[in-house]
Amino acid sequence: MAELETASEHERILREIESTETACIGPTLRSVYDGEEHSHFMEKLEVRIRNHDREIEKMCNFHYQGFVDSITELLKVRGEAEKLKNQVMDTNRRLQLDGAELLSTMRDLQQCRIQQRNITATVEKLSLCLPVLEMYSKLQEQMKAKRHYPALKTLEQMEHTYLPQVSHYRFCQTMVDNIPKLREEIKDVSMSDLKDFLESIRKHSERIGEFAMKQAQQQRSLDNIMTFQTKGILGKRYRKDLCPSPEMNGTSPMSEQDSGILDVEDDDEEEEATGTQDLVDFSPVYRCLHIYTVLGSREVFENYYRKQRRKQARLVLQPPSNMHETMDGYRKYFHQIVGFFVVEDHILHTTGGLVNRAYVDELWDLALSKTMAALRTRSSYCSDPNLVLDLKNLIVHFADTLQGYGFPVNQLFDMLLEVRDQYSEILVKKWAGVFRNILDADNYSPIPVSDETAYKKVISQFPFQDPELEKQQFPKKFPFSEFVPKIYCQIKEFIYACLKFSEDLHLSSTEVDDMIRKSTNLLLTRTLSNCLQTIIKRKNVGLTELVQIIINTSHLEVSCKYLEEFITNITNVLPDTVHTTKLYGLTTFKDSRQAAEEEIYTNLNQKIDQFLQLADYDWMAAESGEQASDYLMDLVAFLNSTFAVFTHLPGKVAQTACMSACKHLSTSLTQLLLEAEVKQITMGALQQFNLDVKECERFARSGPVPGFQGDTLQLAFIDLRQLLDLFIKWDWSTYLADYGQPNCKYLRVNPTTALTLLEKMKDPSRKNNVFAQFRKNERDKQKLIETVAKQLRGLIISHHS
């Protein structure tokens, strides 16, 4: 069985050798050598080879004749082939000779084709490289020309469009490596330009603000003119046909106003506006913003810009130390602030987010607080009302300008109300000096006028109406002195000054009216009143001056209603409107007149005292003179001349002054009679004293001042008269008997006063004079005196008990 398997295996291998290519026979032979029947296989192989040799031999024998025929034919062909070979070689030789030139031409053509191909390739590569080089050259030119934003655009285009196409070239790689450096260079240069811009804008802020405020003023003036013209046209049309014209239904020019700094109407202003716009070139900001935006650093740029502008804002808002000295200091300060915010407003509306409204509002709030604090501090140093008024106008101009750019300025107008109170105080102080100068310079005499011109001049200054005075012939006199029209005019000037401050504060007529009235009341009740009181209380002021002051204040009091009308006319607020403040001028002038009256009474009494100091009575005189004492005659003459001046005074004042003087004179004479230094009084001295009192009574009866009824003025001397009558008539029995009765003859005589004078009637030398004791009349008189004195003491004791 094993032999059969080996034989079939050898047979398979032999078939495989026969059918397999020589290159693939290796595995088959390896299987033979790996087996154990190698020799047996070799035998089989030899047998198979011999079989194939026999078959080959049979085949060759079968085809031998054909082979011989083929050889014979081949030998025949060899000769022909040799002939053909010679012909070919000849042809080839001739062809080589003829094609040598063509071959040379072909080689040249080949070289040209190679060069053409190289040139074409070169052109193609250069067409890709040239735009890169051109863009790079353009970039360099833009960098030199400081056109950084176009340079950045060129750089971006070159980086993303052109360089990727030629990125395999070394010079392109160099360019790619330089791109970050170029970007940084552009950033640095643009930032440098921005810093230059910030420095430039800081220098030009004042000029920008000056122009902005000037333009706002021009626009405001134009608005006022347009408003006035519109009102005039409307008024004419209303008066013409009492109905609106269809043409008036159109849009008013006032509704088309713009607050832009360059929005002006006529050509000259346009030229000026253009010049102002050229003060600042905003292109560095725009370029830098675009550059940083493209480079992805917009936030960094915004933060830097805002930080630097905040620093500049703090510098701008720091007022100069001497700003309050002149208006130029305030004006320069406001110009810088306005210029700063005009620039910020322009940046806000043109840069698309570099600054936002919240940032600008934050800066404005800071500016408001700093500016208002500076103005409050600096304005408090100011004592000149004109400078305060100019400052107010400048603040209003400043506020209106910034309001035109959309900034809220209500706080500035609120602060102006505080400045208004300060302005009123300064005005009051100024007018205090004016009033003092007027009062000091016045001659306190009625104003004389010699012709109609002078008369009308006074009437134009002061509202005075007196039909009787108008009927008098020239020359004539006004009852008041010069300070009346002068003070009245100054009060009106004060009202005008208050009104000037209220202009453009956006206040209602009622608020303006209230402010003017309160300030005027302050002027009247405090300033003018104090000035009048100072003049009245002055030591060297005379009765004539006091009388004139009373007359003057009376006329000024009457003029208060004209001041009310004057204020009503300029404010168009009726005096009977609710909450309208009333003028306190009546009270002021009444108080001043009352003070002058009191001063007259005091001054009269002092004059009387001065005359009484001249009294030189001989209290030991045996007999009286034939007439009143000289000092009393002079006193009466003085009183007559004084009360003659009182003719222009109100009757009550003159009567009160006269009665006060008589009472004081009576009291002073009584004190003079009873003073402790007078130890003894004789009947002769008492008679002389009685003559003086009679002279006083004669003066009272003469009616120095009209208006007294009957003997009213004489009653001032009734106490003294009854006392003197009691002693001169020696009517003690009646006095003692009727004392305490309502209808007593000596009702006004006080027991104490009578006792004091009676004690002075005693003769102190009687006890030491031996002969006097033997004079019966004298002795009886002294006893009577003692008896009366004893009874008087009893009355006094009973009265006290």
JSON list of N, CA, C and O in Angstrom, two decimals, residues 255-276:
[
{"chain": "A", "resi": 255, "resn": "SER", "atom": "N", "xyz": [-37.96, 125.76, 14.45]},
{"chain": "A", "resi": 255, "resn": "SER", "atom": "CA", "xyz": [-38.06, 124.32, 14.66]},
{"chain": "A", "resi": 255, "resn": "SER", "atom": "C", "xyz": [-36.99, 123.55, 13.92]},
{"chain": "A", "resi": 255, "resn": "SER", "atom": "O", "xyz": [-36.90, 122.34, 14.03]},
{"chain": "A", "resi": 256, "resn": "GLU", "atom": "N", "xyz": [-36.18, 124.22, 13.13]},
{"chain": "A", "resi": 256, "resn": "GLU", "atom": "CA", "xyz": [-35.19, 123.54, 12.31]},
{"chain": "A", "resi": 256, "resn": "GLU", "atom": "C", "xyz": [-33.77, 123.88, 12.73]},
{"chain": "A", "resi": 256, "resn": "GLU", "atom": "O", "xyz": [-32.83, 123.73, 11.97]},
{"chain": "A", "resi": 257, "resn": "GLN", "atom": "N", "xyz": [-33.63, 124.34, 13.99]},
{"chain": "A", "resi": 257, "resn": "GLN", "atom": "CA", "xyz": [-32.30, 124.71, 14.45]},
{"chain": "A", "resi": 257, "resn": "GLN", "atom": "C", "xyz": [-31.54, 123.44, 14.83]},
{"chain": "A", "resi": 257, "resn": "GLN", "atom": "O", "xyz": [-32.11, 122.48, 15.34]},
{"chain": "A", "resi": 258, "resn": "ASP", "atom": "N", "xyz": [-30.27, 123.49, 14.62]},
{"chain": "A", "resi": 258, "resn": "ASP", "atom": "CA", "xyz": [-29.41, 122.38, 14.99]},
{"chain": "A", "resi": 258, "resn": "ASP", "atom": "C", "xyz": [-28.33, 122.90, 15.90]},
{"chain": "A", "resi": 258, "resn": "ASP", "atom": "O", "xyz": [-27.90, 124.04, 15.77]},
{"chain": "A", "resi": 259, "resn": "SER", "atom": "N", "xyz": [-27.91, 122.05, 16.81]},
{"chain": "A", "resi": 259, "resn": "SER", "atom": "CA", "xyz": [-26.91, 122.51, 17.78]},
{"chain": "A", "resi": 259, "resn": "SER", "atom": "C", "xyz": [-25.49, 122.16, 17.38]},
{"chain": "A", "resi": 259, "resn": "SER", "atom": "O", "xyz": [-24.58, 122.25, 18.18]},
{"chain": "A", "resi": 260, "resn": "GLY", "atom": "N", "xyz": [-25.29, 121.68, 16.16]},
{"chain": "A", "resi": 260, "resn": "GLY", "atom": "CA", "xyz": [-23.94, 121.32, 15.75]},
{"chain": "A", "resi": 260, "resn": "GLY", "atom": "C", "xyz": [-23.02, 122.51, 15.69]},
{"chain": "A", "resi": 260, "resn": "GLY", "atom": "O", "xyz": [-23.42, 123.62, 15.40]},
{"chain": "A", "resi": 261, "resn": "ILE", "atom": "N", "xyz": [-21.73, 122.25, 15.93]},
{"chain": "A", "resi": 261, "resn": "ILE", "atom": "CA", "xyz": [-20.78, 123.37, 16.02]},
{"chain": "A", "resi": 261, "resn": "ILE", "atom": "C", "xyz": [-20.58, 124.02, 14.66]},
{"chain": "A", "resi": 261, "resn": "ILE", "atom": "O", "xyz": [-20.25, 125.20, 14.56]},
{"chain": "A", "resi": 262, "resn": "LEU", "atom": "N", "xyz": [-20.84, 123.26, 13.59]},
{"chain": "A", "resi": 262, "resn": "LEU", "atom": "CA", "xyz": [-20.59, 123.83, 12.26]},
{"chain": "A", "resi": 262, "resn": "LEU", "atom": "C", "xyz": [-21.87, 124.22, 11.56]},
{"chain": "A", "resi": 262, "resn": "LEU", "atom": "O", "xyz": [-21.85, 124.53, 10.36]},
{"chain": "A", "resi": 263, "resn": "ASP", "atom": "N", "xyz": [-23.02, 124.16, 12.26]},
{"chain": "A", "resi": 263, "resn": "ASP", "atom": "CA", "xyz": [-24.29, 124.49, 11.62]},
{"chain": "A", "resi": 263, "resn": "ASP", "atom": "C", "xyz": [-24.54, 125.98, 11.72]},
{"chain": "A", "resi": 263, "resn": "ASP", "atom": "O", "xyz": [-25.04, 126.49, 12.70]},
{"chain": "A", "resi": 264, "resn": "VAL", "atom": "N", "xyz": [-24.12, 126.70, 10.69]},
{"chain": "A", "resi": 264, "resn": "VAL", "atom": "CA", "xyz": [-24.29, 128.14, 10.67]},
{"chain": "A", "resi": 264, "resn": "VAL", "atom": "C", "xyz": [-25.02, 128.51, 9.40]},
{"chain": "A", "resi": 264, "resn": "VAL", "atom": "O", "xyz": [-25.13, 127.73, 8.46]},
{"chain": "A", "resi": 265, "resn": "GLU", "atom": "N", "xyz": [-25.49, 129.79, 9.36]},
{"chain": "A", "resi": 265, "resn": "GLU", "atom": "CA", "xyz": [-26.38, 130.16, 8.28]},
{"chain": "A", "resi": 265, "resn": "GLU", "atom": "C", "xyz": [-25.70, 130.87, 7.11]},
{"chain": "A", "resi": 265, "resn": "GLU", "atom": "O", "xyz": [-25.92, 130.57, 5.97]},
{"chain": "A", "resi": 266, "resn": "ASP", "atom": "N", "xyz": [-24.91, 131.88, 7.40]},
{"chain": "A", "resi": 266, "resn": "ASP", "atom": "CA", "xyz": [-24.39, 132.64, 6.27]},
{"chain": "A", "resi": 266, "resn": "ASP", "atom": "C", "xyz": [-22.99, 132.19, 5.90]},
{"chain": "A", "resi": 266, "resn": "ASP", "atom": "O", "xyz": [-22.32, 131.45, 6.60]},
{"chain": "A", "resi": 267, "resn": "ASP", "atom": "N", "xyz": [-22.53, 132.70, 4.77]},
{"chain": "A", "resi": 267, "resn": "ASP", "atom": "CA", "xyz": [-21.27, 132.21, 4.20]},
{"chain": "A", "resi": 267, "resn": "ASP", "atom": "C", "xyz": [-20.08, 132.55, 5.06]},
{"chain": "A", "resi": 267, "resn": "ASP", "atom": "O", "xyz": [-19.16, 131.75, 5.21]},
{"chain": "A", "resi": 268, "resn": "ASP", "atom": "N", "xyz": [-20.08, 133.76, 5.65]},
{"chain": "A", "resi": 268, "resn": "ASP", "atom": "CA", "xyz": [-18.94, 134.14, 6.47]},
{"chain": "A", "resi": 268, "resn": "ASP", "atom": "C", "xyz": [-18.79, 133.19, 7.64]},
{"chain": "A", "resi": 268, "resn": "ASP", "atom": "O", "xyz": [-17.69, 132.78, 7.99]},
{"chain": "A", "resi": 269, "resn": "GLU", "atom": "N", "xyz": [-19.92, 132.83, 8.25]},
{"chain": "A", "resi": 269, "resn": "GLU", "atom": "CA", "xyz": [-19.85, 131.93, 9.38]},
{"chain": "A", "resi": 269, "resn": "GLU", "atom": "C", "xyz": [-19.42, 130.54, 8.94]},
{"chain": "A", "resi": 269, "resn": "GLU", "atom": "O", "xyz": [-18.73, 129.83, 9.66]},
{"chain": "A", "resi": 270, "resn": "GLU", "atom": "N", "xyz": [-19.81, 130.14, 7.70]},
{"chain": "A", "resi": 270, "resn": "GLU", "atom": "CA", "xyz": [-19.38, 128.84, 7.22]},
{"chain": "A", "resi": 270, "resn": "GLU", "atom": "C", "xyz": [-17.87, 128.80, 7.06]},
{"chain": "A", "resi": 270, "resn": "GLU", "atom": "O", "xyz": [-17.20, 127.83, 7.42]},
{"chain": "A", "resi": 271, "resn": "GLU", "atom": "N", "xyz": [-17.31, 129.88, 6.53]},
{"chain": "A", "resi": 271, "resn": "GLU", "atom": "CA", "xyz": [-15.86, 129.93, 6.39]},
{"chain": "A", "resi": 271, "resn": "GLU", "atom": "C", "xyz": [-15.19, 129.85, 7.73]},
{"chain": "A", "resi": 271, "resn": "GLU", "atom": "O", "xyz": [-14.21, 129.15, 7.93]},
{"chain": "A", "resi": 272, "resn": "GLU", "atom": "N", "xyz": [-15.76, 130.57, 8.71]},
{"chain": "A", "resi": 272, "resn": "GLU", "atom": "CA", "xyz": [-15.16, 130.55, 10.04]},
{"chain": "A", "resi": 272, "resn": "GLU", "atom": "C", "xyz": [-15.28, 129.17, 10.65]},
{"chain": "A", "resi": 272, "resn": "GLU", "atom": "O", "xyz": [-14.37, 128.68, 11.31]},
{"chain": "A", "resi": 273, "resn": "ALA", "atom": "N", "xyz": [-16.43, 128.52, 10.42]},
{"chain": "A", "resi": 273, "resn": "ALA", "atom": "CA", "xyz": [-16.63, 127.19, 10.96]},
{"chain": "A", "resi": 273, "resn": "ALA", "atom": "C", "xyz": [-15.62, 126.21, 10.39]},
{"chain": "A", "resi": 273, "resn": "ALA", "atom": "O", "xyz": [-15.06, 125.38, 11.09]},
{"chain": "A", "resi": 274, "resn": "THR", "atom": "N", "xyz": [-15.40, 126.32, 9.06]},
{"chain": "A", "resi": 274, "resn": "THR", "atom": "CA", "xyz": [-14.43, 125.43, 8.44]},
{"chain": "A", "resi": 274, "resn": "THR", "atom": "C", "xyz": [-13.05, 125.63, 9.04]},
{"chain": "A", "resi": 274, "resn": "THR", "atom": "O", "xyz": [-12.34, 124.68, 9.32]},
{"chain": "A", "resi": 275, "resn": "GLY", "atom": "N", "xyz": [-12.69, 126.88, 9.29]},
{"chain": "A", "resi": 275, "resn": "GLY", "atom": "CA", "xyz": [-11.38, 127.14, 9.90]},
{"chain": "A", "resi": 275, "resn": "GLY", "atom": "C", "xyz": [-11.27, 126.52, 11.27]},
{"chain": "A", "resi": 275, "resn": "GLY", "atom": "O", "xyz": [-10.24, 125.97, 11.63]},
{"chain": "A", "resi": 276, "resn": "THR", "atom": "N", "xyz": [-12.34, 126.55, 12.02]},
{"chain": "A", "resi": 276, "resn": "THR", "atom": "CA", "xyz": [-12.32, 125.97, 13.36]},
{"chain": "A", "resi": 276, "resn": "THR", "atom": "C", "xyz": [-12.24, 124.46, 13.28]},
{"chain": "A", "resi": 276, "resn": "THR", "atom": "O", "xyz": [-11.55, 123.82, 14.06]}
]
